[in-house]
Amino acid sequence: MDRRASFPGVHETVDANQVSLFGFVVSGVSPYEIGEEKYDTFAFAISGASQQPGAFPIDYRYRTEDLPVESLLQLENAPDARSSISGKRVVISAAANTEDDLVLIPTKLGLPTIYVAILAAETLSAGPPVAVDLTASTLLPFIVIAFAIFMRRQERRKLYLVCGLALFFLPYILAPFGVIVPTGNGIVLLLLYLAFRARAAWMERAAGMERLSGLPNFHALEDDYAARQGRLVVAKIENYEAILASLEPASHSIFVRQIGQRLSIGGSNRIYTDTTGHFAWFDDLEHARSHVAGLLALTNSPIRIGDRTLDFSASFGLLDCEIGKARQAISATVVAAEQAATRRTQIAFVSEQDGFDANWQLSLLASLDAAIKREQIYLLYQPQRSFADGSLVGCEALVRWRHPERGVISPSQFIPQIERAGRLKPLTAHTLRLAARASRSFEREGLRISVNVSATMIADDDFPAFIEENVLASGGRPEAITIEVTETAKIPDLDRAANNLGKLQSRGFHIALDDFGTGEANLSLLVALPCDELKIDRSFVVLAQHSDRARMVIGALAQTTNRSGMRLVAEGIETEDDRVILSELGCEIGQGYFFGRPQPLVSVLEMLDQQAETPPEKLTLY
């Protein structure tokens, strides 16, 4: 048969999606006719292959430099050159004159299109490579990931390494045998999964790091407790918050890191810290005893930051007994460090705590989540009444714990330890949800429920969202909730706290400043923080009975709050004399045993029903 023919516009189509790392590309089908013969591809026409394979992979490992190329003019003018093509297949093609005449292939940046057909023909002559199903090769990373989920961390890393090496080198190993394994998708999938794992690991590390200093925090301490070497030691820095308050914010991290460096001298290089002045590490018990004695001398020497010299001291708690659960061990050792502050030696051991109380301290934090889930943590509501007419205008939500063994527990017995352990947030969330649910019963009367929130939380970046989400989750309205800020001496960042409280006010919440006039709750906070309400402590109420100066201060506060559009609430009203004096001094609202003890919600609703039957003589200002 005459094989001479010209094929204008003939070229091989290439599916770029199938390009692999090793030069194999699946060729598309370009059917055409030569005389009476029909061919799937031009490559088949010049290959002399006996079968038509349809679409097939092209083997680009053939060196195009080995193909002899002669010009027609040279063959015509040099008869001797014609012998070089005798008995060979000859392909005649126009030269590539522009970039449009060139194609990209895996082994070349630019090549005339006819070369693709020639390489395809050589592939057919040698027998096309076997392409492994793309789905099967991509399935491997999924299998690896599924196995990794159930493996330990060290074994998981080995599996990732083996899988990655297999995906990369397997195609190279099989290529000489004519087998194509397109692993590109599998490699990309594995890389994406590893990227997500790396991000998750980074987030875990960030969650285990104290923001100021970059030291590992007590969350990291919990994680490391199971693999601990030695006993836990906790140091409590005295006047920690006062020292930080006296420093510029930029110097806070320097102070914390210097303490960590000083505590690590002669002991552990890994020091953990929280935000309340506790530092922890692991040490052999016998070494810890002597090491702590040496640290006492170091901690009593001043620290220099910039041009300032700061004196500080520390007390130490040592875990000298076996406690399996990390949270219990940390809590017990923190308690020991707190107790050590009252001793001349400044050292205390966990085993020295009273037996039953120690067991309670150890089980408290572990029991908290279960108590919330089982609704053992509940609220009582103490009424707040108008001095003007005695009408019920609101109530304060007071948290209680009904323990199955210890009975009803006062908040003073568990909240301080929960705060030290950094577990106030779940308790506060639970309290907000209960109060928000209760506030729906008062919607018609317009009463508000005050919820205590620790000052340690209000400077957190997510504080406004945290409050709003928990209130709305239980169907409450912001207008029915007053956020009562307690323990104002512990506000870590006054500017951020003021900004957060302002956001809550803009969303409808009311803000109260508790225990005003005692401790750090003073006029500077009244100016700095946005407030709707001031609550004066019971101690002021007692002083007002026999101190002219106390009465003058309360009267001035009443005038100030009235002019500022705020309310003044007097706590601890227990007698008729208390009520008369505080009413005459201008207080609008009273709270105390005289007006009602903390009681269940149903009792407050009964009080409202009674009030509705005998309405007050004049409207309340609340």
Coordinates of C-alpha atoms in Angstrom, one line a residue:
M1 CA 0.0 0.0 0.0
D2 CA 1.2 3.5 -0.8
R3 CA 2.0 5.1 2.6
R4 CA 2.8 8.5 1.1
A5 CA 0.3 11.1 2.1
S6 CA 0.1 14.6 3.4
F7 CA -1.9 15.5 6.5
P8 CA -2.6 19.2 6.6
G9 CA -3.5 20.4 10.2
V10 CA -2.9 17.0 11.7
H11 CA -1.7 17.2 15.4
E12 CA -2.0 15.3 18.6
T13 CA -4.4 16.6 21.2
V14 CA -3.1 16.5 24.8
D15 CA -5.2 16.3 27.9
A16 CA -3.1 18.5 30.3
N17 CA -5.0 17.2 33.4
Q18 CA -3.2 13.9 33.0
V19 CA 0.4 15.3 33.1
S20 CA 2.4 13.5 35.7
L21 CA 5.8 14.1 37.2
F22 CA 7.4 11.6 34.9
G23 CA 6.6 12.7 31.4
F24 CA 3.5 10.6 30.5
V25 CA 0.5 12.3 28.9
V26 CA -2.7 10.7 27.8
S27 CA -3.2 11.4 24.1
G28 CA -6.6 12.5 22.8
V29 CA -8.1 10.9 19.8
S30 CA -8.0 12.8 16.4
P31 CA -9.7 10.5 13.9
Y32 CA -9.1 11.1 10.2
E33 CA -8.8 9.1 6.9
I34 CA -6.0 8.2 4.5
G35 CA -7.5 6.9 1.3
E36 CA -9.8 4.2 2.5
E37 CA -8.1 3.6 5.8
K38 CA -9.4 5.1 9.0
Y39 CA -7.1 5.9 11.9
D40 CA -7.6 7.1 15.4
T41 CA -4.4 9.1 15.4
F42 CA -1.7 10.3 13.0
A43 CA 0.8 8.5 15.3
F44 CA -0.9 5.2 14.6
A45 CA -0.7 5.8 10.9
I46 CA 3.1 6.2 11.0
S47 CA 3.8 3.6 13.7
G48 CA 3.0 0.5 11.8
A49 CA 1.2 -0.9 14.9
S50 CA -1.1 -3.8 14.2
Q51 CA -3.9 -2.7 16.6
Q52 CA -5.7 0.5 17.3
P53 CA -5.5 1.2 21.1
G54 CA -7.6 4.4 21.0
A55 CA -6.5 7.0 23.6
F56 CA -3.1 6.0 25.0
P57 CA -0.3 7.5 27.2
I58 CA 2.7 8.9 25.3
D59 CA 6.1 8.1 26.6
Y60 CA 8.1 11.3 26.6
R61 CA 11.3 9.7 27.8
Y62 CA 12.4 9.3 24.2
R63 CA 15.1 11.8 23.4
T64 CA 14.0 14.1 20.5
E65 CA 17.6 15.0 20.0
D66 CA 18.2 11.4 18.7
L67 CA 15.7 11.9 15.8
P68 CA 17.7 12.7 12.6
V69 CA 16.3 15.9 10.9
E70 CA 17.2 16.8 7.3
S71 CA 15.9 19.6 5.1
L72 CA 14.3 18.7 1.8
L73 CA 16.7 21.1 0.0
Q74 CA 19.7 19.2 1.5
L75 CA 18.3 15.9 0.4
E76 CA 17.7 17.2 -3.1
N77 CA 21.1 18.7 -3.6
A78 CA 23.1 15.9 -1.9
P79 CA 22.3 12.6 -3.5
D80 CA 24.5 10.8 -1.0
A81 CA 22.3 12.0 1.8
R82 CA 19.4 10.1 0.5
S83 CA 20.9 6.8 1.5
S84 CA 20.5 7.9 5.1
I85 CA 16.8 7.6 4.9
S86 CA 16.6 4.5 2.8
G87 CA 14.4 1.8 4.4
K88 CA 13.1 4.2 7.1
R89 CA 9.9 5.9 7.8
V90 CA 10.0 9.5 6.9
V91 CA 7.8 12.3 8.1
I92 CA 7.7 15.5 6.2
S93 CA 6.6 18.6 8.1
A94 CA 6.8 22.3 7.8
A95 CA 9.2 24.0 10.1
A96 CA 7.9 25.8 13.2
N97 CA 8.2 29.5 12.4
T98 CA 6.4 31.1 15.3
E99 CA 5.7 30.3 19.0
D100 CA 2.2 29.3 18.0
D101 CA 3.7 26.3 16.1
L102 CA 5.3 25.0 19.2
V103 CA 3.8 22.9 22.0
L104 CA 4.8 22.3 25.6
I105 CA 5.5 18.8 26.7
P106 CA 6.8 17.5 30.0
T107 CA 10.5 17.3 28.9
K108 CA 10.6 20.4 26.7
L109 CA 9.6 24.0 27.0
G110 CA 8.8 24.2 23.3
L111 CA 8.7 21.6 20.5
P112 CA 7.2 21.4 17.0
T113 CA 3.8 19.7 17.1
I114 CA 5.0 17.0 14.7
Y115 CA 7.4 15.7 17.3
V116 CA 4.4 14.8 19.6
A117 CA 3.1 12.6 16.8
I118 CA 6.5 11.0 16.3
L119 CA 6.9 10.3 20.1
A120 CA 3.4 8.9 20.1
A121 CA 4.3 6.6 17.2
E122 CA 7.4 5.3 19.0
T123 CA 5.3 4.7 22.1
L124 CA 2.9 2.6 20.0
S125 CA 5.8 0.7 18.4
A126 CA 7.2 -0.3 21.8
G127 CA 3.8 -0.9 23.3
P128 CA 2.1 1.9 25.3
P129 CA 2.7 2.1 29.0
V130 CA 0.1 0.8 31.4
A131 CA -1.7 3.6 33.2
V132 CA -2.9 2.8 36.8
D133 CA -6.4 4.0 37.5
L134 CA -6.3 7.5 38.9
T135 CA -9.0 6.7 41.5
A136 CA -6.9 3.9 43.0
S137 CA -3.8 6.0 43.4
T138 CA -5.7 8.8 45.0
L139 CA -7.4 6.4 47.4
L140 CA -4.1 5.6 49.2
P141 CA -3.9 8.9 51.2
F142 CA -7.5 8.4 52.4
I143 CA -6.6 5.0 53.6
V144 CA -3.5 6.4 55.4
I145 CA -5.5 9.2 57.0
A146 CA -8.1 6.7 58.2
F147 CA -5.4 4.5 59.8
A148 CA -3.7 7.6 61.3
I149 CA -6.8 8.6 63.2
F150 CA -6.5 5.5 65.4
M151 CA -2.8 5.5 65.8
R152 CA -0.6 7.2 68.4
R153 CA 1.3 10.3 67.5
Q154 CA 4.8 8.7 67.0
E155 CA 3.4 5.9 64.9
R156 CA 1.3 8.4 62.9
R157 CA 4.3 10.4 61.9
K158 CA 6.1 7.3 60.6
L159 CA 3.0 6.4 58.6
Y160 CA 2.9 9.9 57.0
L161 CA 6.6 9.6 56.1
V162 CA 6.2 6.2 54.5
C163 CA 3.1 7.2 52.6
G164 CA 4.8 10.4 51.3
L165 CA 7.9 8.6 50.2
A166 CA 5.8 5.9 48.4
L167 CA 3.7 8.5 46.6
F168 CA 6.8 10.3 45.4
F169 CA 9.1 7.4 44.5
L170 CA 6.7 4.7 43.4
P171 CA 6.2 6.2 39.9
Y172 CA 9.9 6.5 39.3
I173 CA 10.4 2.8 40.4
L174 CA 7.6 1.5 38.1
A175 CA 8.3 3.8 35.1
P176 CA 11.1 1.6 33.6
F177 CA 8.6 -1.3 33.5
G178 CA 6.1 0.8 31.5
V179 CA 3.7 1.4 34.3
I180 CA 2.3 4.9 35.0
V181 CA 1.2 5.7 38.5
P182 CA -0.4 9.3 38.4
T183 CA 0.2 10.2 42.1
G184 CA -0.1 14.0 41.8
N185 CA -3.6 14.1 43.2
G186 CA -2.6 11.9 46.1
I187 CA 0.4 14.0 46.9
V188 CA -1.7 17.2 46.9
L189 CA -4.3 15.5 49.1
L190 CA -1.6 14.4 51.6
L191 CA 0.0 17.8 51.6
L192 CA -3.3 19.5 52.3
Y193 CA -4.0 17.1 55.1
L194 CA -0.6 17.7 56.6
A195 CA -1.1 21.4 56.3
F196 CA -4.4 21.1 58.3
R197 CA -2.6 19.0 60.9
A198 CA 0.2 21.5 61.1
R199 CA -2.3 24.3 61.6
A200 CA -4.1 22.3 64.3
A201 CA -0.8 21.6 66.0
W202 CA 0.0 25.3 65.9
M203 CA -3.3 26.2 67.4
E204 CA -2.7 23.6 70.2
R205 CA 0.6 25.1 70.9
A206 CA -0.9 28.6 71.0
A207 CA -3.7 27.5 73.3
G208 CA -0.9 26.1 75.6
M209 CA 1.0 29.4 75.7
E210 CA 0.7 32.3 78.2
R211 CA 0.1 35.4 76.1
L212 CA 2.4 37.8 78.0
S213 CA 5.6 35.8 78.3
G214 CA 5.3 33.0 75.7
L215 CA 5.8 30.5 78.5
P216 CA 3.7 27.3 78.5
N217 CA 0.5 27.8 80.5
F218 CA -1.4 25.6 82.9
H219 CA -3.4 24.0 80.0
A220 CA 0.0 22.7 78.7
L221 CA 0.8 21.7 82.2
E222 CA -2.3 19.4 82.2
D223 CA -1.2 17.9 78.9
D224 CA 2.3 17.2 80.1
Y225 CA 1.3 15.9 83.5
A226 CA 0.9 12.3 82.4
A227 CA 4.5 12.1 81.1
R228 CA 5.9 14.1 84.0
Q229 CA 9.4 13.4 85.4
G230 CA 9.3 14.1 89.1
R231 CA 6.8 15.9 91.4
L232 CA 4.9 19.1 90.7
V233 CA 6.1 22.3 92.3
V234 CA 4.1 25.5 92.3
A235 CA 5.4 28.9 93.2
K236 CA 3.0 31.7 94.1
I237 CA 4.4 35.2 93.5
E238 CA 3.2 37.6 96.2
N239 CA 1.6 40.9 95.1
Y240 CA 1.9 39.7 91.5
E241 CA -1.0 41.8 90.2
A242 CA 0.0 44.9 92.1
I243 CA 3.5 44.7 90.6
L244 CA 2.1 44.3 87.1
A245 CA -0.2 47.2 87.6
S246 CA 2.8 49.4 88.6
L247 CA 4.6 48.6 85.3
E248 CA 4.1 49.8 81.8
P249 CA 2.2 47.2 79.7
A250 CA 5.3 46.8 77.5
S251 CA 7.3 45.7 80.6
H252 CA 4.8 43.0 81.7
S253 CA 6.3 40.2 79.6
I254 CA 9.9 41.1 80.7
F255 CA 8.8 40.8 84.3
V256 CA 7.1 37.4 83.8
R257 CA 10.0 36.0 81.8
Q258 CA 12.6 37.2 84.4
I259 CA 10.7 35.3 87.1
G260 CA 10.5 32.2 84.9
Q261 CA 14.3 32.4 84.3
R262 CA 15.0 32.9 88.0
L263 CA 12.9 29.9 89.0
S264 CA 14.5 27.7 86.4
I265 CA 18.0 28.2 87.9
G266 CA 19.3 24.8 89.1
G267 CA 16.1 23.0 88.1
S268 CA 13.7 22.5 85.3
N269 CA 14.1 24.4 82.0
R270 CA 10.4 24.2 81.3
I271 CA 8.4 26.6 83.5
Y272 CA 4.6 26.9 83.3
T273 CA 2.6 29.9 84.3
D274 CA -0.9 31.2 84.5
T275 CA -2.2 34.8 84.6
T276 CA -2.5 35.1 88.4
G277 CA 1.1 34.8 89.5
H278 CA 1.5 31.0 89.7
F279 CA 4.6 29.3 88.2
A280 CA 5.0 25.5 88.0
W281 CA 7.5 22.9 87.1
F282 CA 8.4 19.2 87.7
D283 CA 11.3 18.1 89.9
D284 CA 12.5 15.1 91.9
L285 CA 11.0 15.4 95.3
E286 CA 14.3 15.3 97.3
H287 CA 15.9 17.7 94.9
A288 CA 12.9 20.0 95.0
R289 CA 13.1 20.4 98.8
S290 CA 16.7 21.7 98.6
H291 CA 16.1 23.6 95.3
V292 CA 13.1 25.5 96.7
A293 CA 15.2 26.5 99.7
G294 CA 17.7 28.0 97.3
L295 CA 15.0 29.7 95.3
L296 CA 13.7 31.4 98.4
A297 CA 16.9 33.4 98.5
L298 CA 16.8 34.1 94.8
T299 CA 13.2 35.3 94.8
N300 CA 13.8 37.6 97.7
S301 CA 16.4 39.5 95.8
P302 CA 15.0 42.3 93.6
I303 CA 14.4 42.2 89.8
R304 CA 15.6 45.2 87.7
I305 CA 13.4 46.2 84.7
G306 CA 14.7 49.3 82.9
D307 CA 15.4 51.9 85.5
R308 CA 13.2 50.3 88.1
T309 CA 14.1 47.9 90.8
L310 CA 11.2 45.6 92.0
D311 CA 11.1 43.6 95.2
F312 CA 9.1 40.4 95.2
S313 CA 8.8 37.2 97.2
A314 CA 7.3 33.8 96.6
S315 CA 5.8 30.9 98.4
F316 CA 6.0 27.3 97.3
G317 CA 3.7 24.3 97.2
L318 CA 5.1 20.8 96.7
L319 CA 3.1 17.8 95.5
D320 CA 4.5 15.0 97.8
C321 CA 1.8 12.4 97.2
E322 CA 0.6 10.5 94.2
I323 CA -2.4 12.1 92.4
G324 CA -3.3 10.6 89.0
K325 CA -5.5 13.3 87.6
A326 CA -3.7 16.4 86.3
R327 CA -6.3 18.9 87.2
Q328 CA -6.7 17.6 90.7
A329 CA -2.9 17.6 91.3
I330 CA -2.5 21.2 90.0
S331 CA -5.4 22.5 92.1
A332 CA -4.0 20.8 95.2
T333 CA -0.5 22.1 94.7
V334 CA -1.8 25.7 94.1
V335 CA -3.7 25.5 97.4
A336 CA -0.5 24.4 99.1
A337 CA 1.3 27.4 97.6
E338 CA -1.4 29.7 98.9
Q339 CA -1.2 28.2 102.3
A340 CA 2.6 28.5 102.3
A341 CA 2.3 32.3 102.0
T342 CA 1.1 32.4 105.6
R343 CA 4.0 30.4 106.9
R344 CA 7.5 31.6 108.0
T345 CA 9.1 28.8 105.9
Q346 CA 7.1 29.8 102.8
I347 CA 6.8 26.1 101.9
A348 CA 3.8 23.8 102.2
F349 CA 3.1 20.2 101.1
V350 CA -0.1 18.9 99.6
S351 CA -0.2 16.0 102.1
E352 CA -0.5 18.6 105.0
Q353 CA -4.0 19.6 104.0
D354 CA -6.8 18.3 106.1
G355 CA -8.0 14.9 104.9
F356 CA -11.7 15.5 104.0
D357 CA -11.1 19.1 102.8
A358 CA -8.2 18.0 100.8
N359 CA -10.3 15.3 99.1
W360 CA -12.9 17.9 98.4
Q361 CA -10.4 20.3 96.9
L362 CA -9.1 17.5 94.7
S363 CA -12.5 16.4 93.5
L364 CA -14.1 19.9 93.1
L365 CA -12.8 20.8 89.7
A366 CA -13.4 17.3 88.3
S367 CA -16.9 17.5 89.6
L368 CA -17.8 20.9 88.2
D369 CA -18.6 19.8 84.6
A370 CA -20.7 16.9 85.9
A371 CA -22.5 19.2 88.3
I372 CA -23.4 21.7 85.5
K373 CA -24.6 18.9 83.3
R374 CA -26.8 17.4 86.0
E375 CA -28.1 20.8 87.0
Q376 CA -26.6 20.6 90.5
I377 CA -25.4 24.2 90.0
Y378 CA -28.5 26.4 90.3
L379 CA -29.5 29.9 91.1
L380 CA -31.3 31.6 94.0
Y381 CA -32.7 35.1 93.5
Q382 CA -32.4 37.9 96.2
P383 CA -35.1 40.6 95.7
Q384 CA -34.2 44.3 95.1
R385 CA -36.8 46.8 96.2
S386 CA -37.5 50.4 95.7
F387 CA -36.9 52.6 98.8
A388 CA -39.7 54.9 97.5
D389 CA -42.6 52.4 97.7
G390 CA -41.2 49.0 98.5
S391 CA -42.0 47.6 95.1
L392 CA -40.0 44.7 93.6
V393 CA -37.8 46.1 90.9
G394 CA -35.2 43.4 90.3
C395 CA -33.2 40.6 91.9
E396 CA -29.6 39.4 92.0
A397 CA -28.9 35.8 90.8
L398 CA -26.7 34.0 93.4
V399 CA -25.1 30.7 92.4
R400 CA -25.4 27.6 94.6
W401 CA -24.1 24.0 94.4
R402 CA -26.3 21.2 95.6
H403 CA -23.6 18.5 96.1
P404 CA -24.9 14.9 96.4
E405 CA -22.6 14.3 99.5
R406 CA -21.9 17.8 101.0
G407 CA -25.4 19.3 100.5
V408 CA -25.8 22.9 99.5
I409 CA -22.5 24.6 99.1
S410 CA -21.9 28.4 99.4
P411 CA -20.1 30.0 96.5
S412 CA -17.3 31.2 98.9
Q413 CA -16.4 27.5 99.2
F414 CA -15.9 26.8 95.6
I415 CA -15.7 29.9 93.4
P416 CA -12.2 31.1 94.6
Q417 CA -10.6 27.7 93.7
I418 CA -12.4 27.6 90.4
E419 CA -11.1 31.0 89.6
R420 CA -7.6 30.1 90.5
A421 CA -7.8 27.1 88.2
G422 CA -9.1 29.2 85.3
R423 CA -12.4 27.4 85.2
L424 CA -14.7 30.4 85.8
K425 CA -15.9 30.7 82.2
P426 CA -18.0 27.5 82.0
L427 CA -19.5 28.3 85.4
T428 CA -20.3 31.9 84.3
A429 CA -21.8 30.6 81.0
H430 CA -24.1 28.3 82.9
T431 CA -25.1 31.1 85.3
L432 CA -25.9 33.5 82.4
R433 CA -28.1 30.9 80.7
L434 CA -30.1 30.1 83.9
A435 CA -30.6 33.8 84.6
A436 CA -31.6 34.5 81.0
R437 CA -34.2 31.7 81.1
A438 CA -35.5 33.1 84.4
S439 CA -35.7 36.7 83.0
R440 CA -38.4 35.6 80.6
S441 CA -40.8 35.2 83.6
F442 CA -40.3 38.9 84.4
E443 CA -40.7 40.2 80.9
R444 CA -44.1 41.7 81.5
E445 CA -43.1 43.5 84.7
G446 CA -39.8 44.8 83.2
L447 CA -37.6 43.5 86.0
R448 CA -33.9 42.9 85.6
I449 CA -31.7 40.1 86.9
S450 CA -28.2 40.9 88.0
V451 CA -25.5 38.3 87.2
N452 CA -22.1 38.4 88.9
V453 CA -19.2 38.3 86.5
S454 CA -15.6 38.2 87.7
A455 CA -13.4 41.2 86.8
T456 CA -10.8 38.8 85.6
M457 CA -12.9 38.0 82.5
I458 CA -14.1 41.4 81.3
A459 CA -10.9 42.4 79.5
D460 CA -11.0 39.2 77.3
D461 CA -11.3 39.9 73.6
D462 CA -14.4 37.7 73.3
F463 CA -16.1 38.9 76.5
P464 CA -19.0 40.9 74.8
A465 CA -19.7 38.0 72.4
F466 CA -19.5 35.5 75.3
I467 CA -22.1 37.3 77.3
E468 CA -24.5 38.0 74.5
E469 CA -24.3 34.5 73.0
N470 CA -25.1 32.8 76.4
V471 CA -28.0 35.1 77.1
L472 CA -29.6 34.8 73.7
A473 CA -29.1 31.0 73.7
S474 CA -31.6 30.7 76.5
G475 CA -34.1 33.2 75.0
G476 CA -33.1 36.1 77.2
R477 CA -33.2 39.8 76.3
P478 CA -30.1 42.0 77.0
E479 CA -32.4 44.7 78.4
A480 CA -33.4 42.2 81.2
I481 CA -29.8 41.4 82.3
T482 CA -27.5 43.5 84.5
I483 CA -23.8 42.5 84.4
E484 CA -22.5 43.0 87.9
V485 CA -18.7 43.3 87.9
T486 CA -17.2 41.8 91.1
E487 CA -13.6 41.9 92.4
T488 CA -12.7 45.0 90.5
A489 CA -9.1 44.9 91.9
K490 CA -8.5 42.0 89.4
I491 CA -9.2 43.9 86.2
P492 CA -6.2 43.1 84.1
D493 CA -6.6 45.9 81.4
L494 CA -8.8 48.8 82.3
D495 CA -9.0 50.3 78.8
R496 CA -10.0 47.0 77.2
A497 CA -12.5 46.3 80.0
A498 CA -14.1 49.7 79.5
N499 CA -14.4 49.1 75.8
N500 CA -16.0 45.7 76.3
L501 CA -18.5 47.0 78.8
G502 CA -19.4 49.8 76.4
K503 CA -20.1 47.3 73.7
L504 CA -22.4 45.4 76.0
Q505 CA -24.2 48.7 76.9
S506 CA -24.7 49.5 73.2
R507 CA -26.4 46.0 72.8
G508 CA -28.9 46.7 75.7
F509 CA -27.2 45.2 78.7
H510 CA -26.9 47.2 82.0
I511 CA -23.6 47.4 83.9
A512 CA -23.3 47.5 87.7
L513 CA -20.2 48.1 89.7
D514 CA -20.3 45.9 92.9
D515 CA -18.9 46.7 96.3
F516 CA -18.3 50.3 95.4
G517 CA -16.2 52.2 98.0
T518 CA -14.4 49.1 99.2
G519 CA -11.0 47.8 98.1
E520 CA -10.2 49.0 94.6
A521 CA -13.8 49.8 93.6
N522 CA -13.2 53.6 93.9
L523 CA -13.9 56.8 92.0
S524 CA -11.2 56.1 89.4
L525 CA -13.2 53.1 88.2
L526 CA -16.4 55.1 88.3
V527 CA -14.8 57.5 85.8
A528 CA -13.1 54.8 83.7
L529 CA -15.8 52.2 83.4
P530 CA -19.3 52.8 81.8
C531 CA -21.8 52.0 84.5
D532 CA -25.6 52.1 84.9
E533 CA -25.6 51.2 88.6
L534 CA -23.4 51.4 91.7
K535 CA -23.8 49.0 94.6
I536 CA -22.5 50.1 98.0
D537 CA -21.3 47.3 100.4
R538 CA -22.9 46.3 103.6
S539 CA -20.0 47.8 105.5
F540 CA -21.1 51.3 104.4
V541 CA -24.6 50.6 105.5
V542 CA -23.3 49.7 109.0
L543 CA -21.1 52.8 109.2
A544 CA -24.0 55.0 108.2
Q545 CA -25.8 54.3 111.5
H546 CA -23.2 56.0 113.6
S547 CA -20.8 57.9 111.3
D548 CA -21.6 61.4 110.0
R549 CA -18.8 61.1 107.5
A550 CA -20.1 57.8 106.1
R551 CA -23.6 59.4 105.6
M552 CA -22.0 62.4 103.8
V553 CA -20.2 60.0 101.4
I554 CA -23.3 58.0 100.7
G555 CA -25.3 61.2 100.2
A556 CA -22.7 62.6 97.8
L557 CA -22.7 59.3 95.8
A558 CA -26.5 59.5 95.6
Q559 CA -26.3 62.9 94.1
T560 CA -23.5 62.0 91.7
T561 CA -25.3 58.9 90.4
N562 CA -28.6 60.7 90.1
R563 CA -27.0 63.5 88.0
S564 CA -25.1 60.9 85.9
G565 CA -28.2 58.9 85.1
M566 CA -27.1 55.9 87.3
R567 CA -28.8 54.1 90.1
L568 CA -27.5 53.7 93.6
V569 CA -28.2 50.3 95.2
A570 CA -27.5 49.6 98.9
E571 CA -26.6 46.0 99.9
G572 CA -27.1 44.5 103.3
I573 CA -30.3 46.2 104.3
E574 CA -31.3 44.0 107.3
T575 CA -33.3 46.3 109.6
E576 CA -35.9 49.0 109.5
D577 CA -33.3 51.5 110.7
D578 CA -31.1 50.6 107.7
R579 CA -34.0 51.1 105.3
V580 CA -34.9 54.5 106.8
I581 CA -31.3 55.9 106.8
L582 CA -30.4 54.8 103.3
S583 CA -33.7 56.0 101.9
E584 CA -33.1 59.5 103.5
L585 CA -29.6 59.6 102.0
G586 CA -31.0 59.3 98.5
C587 CA -30.5 55.6 97.7
E588 CA -33.1 54.4 95.2
I589 CA -32.9 50.6 95.6
G590 CA -32.2 48.3 98.6
Q591 CA -31.1 44.6 98.8
G592 CA -30.8 42.5 101.9
Y593 CA -32.6 40.2 104.4
F594 CA -35.0 43.0 105.3
F595 CA -36.4 42.9 101.7
G596 CA -36.0 39.2 101.2
R597 CA -33.5 36.4 101.5
P598 CA -32.1 34.5 98.4
Q599 CA -34.9 32.3 97.3
P600 CA -36.1 30.1 94.4
L601 CA -37.6 31.7 91.3
V602 CA -41.1 30.4 92.1
S603 CA -41.0 32.4 95.4
V604 CA -40.0 35.6 93.6
L605 CA -42.9 35.0 91.2
E606 CA -45.3 34.7 94.1
M607 CA -44.0 38.0 95.4
L608 CA -44.8 39.5 92.1
D609 CA -48.3 38.1 92.2
Q610 CA -48.9 39.6 95.6
Q611 CA -47.5 42.9 94.4
A612 CA -49.9 42.9 91.5
E613 CA -52.9 42.4 93.9
T614 CA -51.8 45.4 96.0
P615 CA -50.0 47.8 93.7
P616 CA -47.6 50.4 95.1
E617 CA -48.8 53.9 95.8
K618 CA -46.4 55.5 93.3
L619 CA -44.1 54.5 90.4
T620 CA -40.6 53.3 91.0
L621 CA -37.7 55.1 89.5
Y622 CA -36.0 51.9 88.5

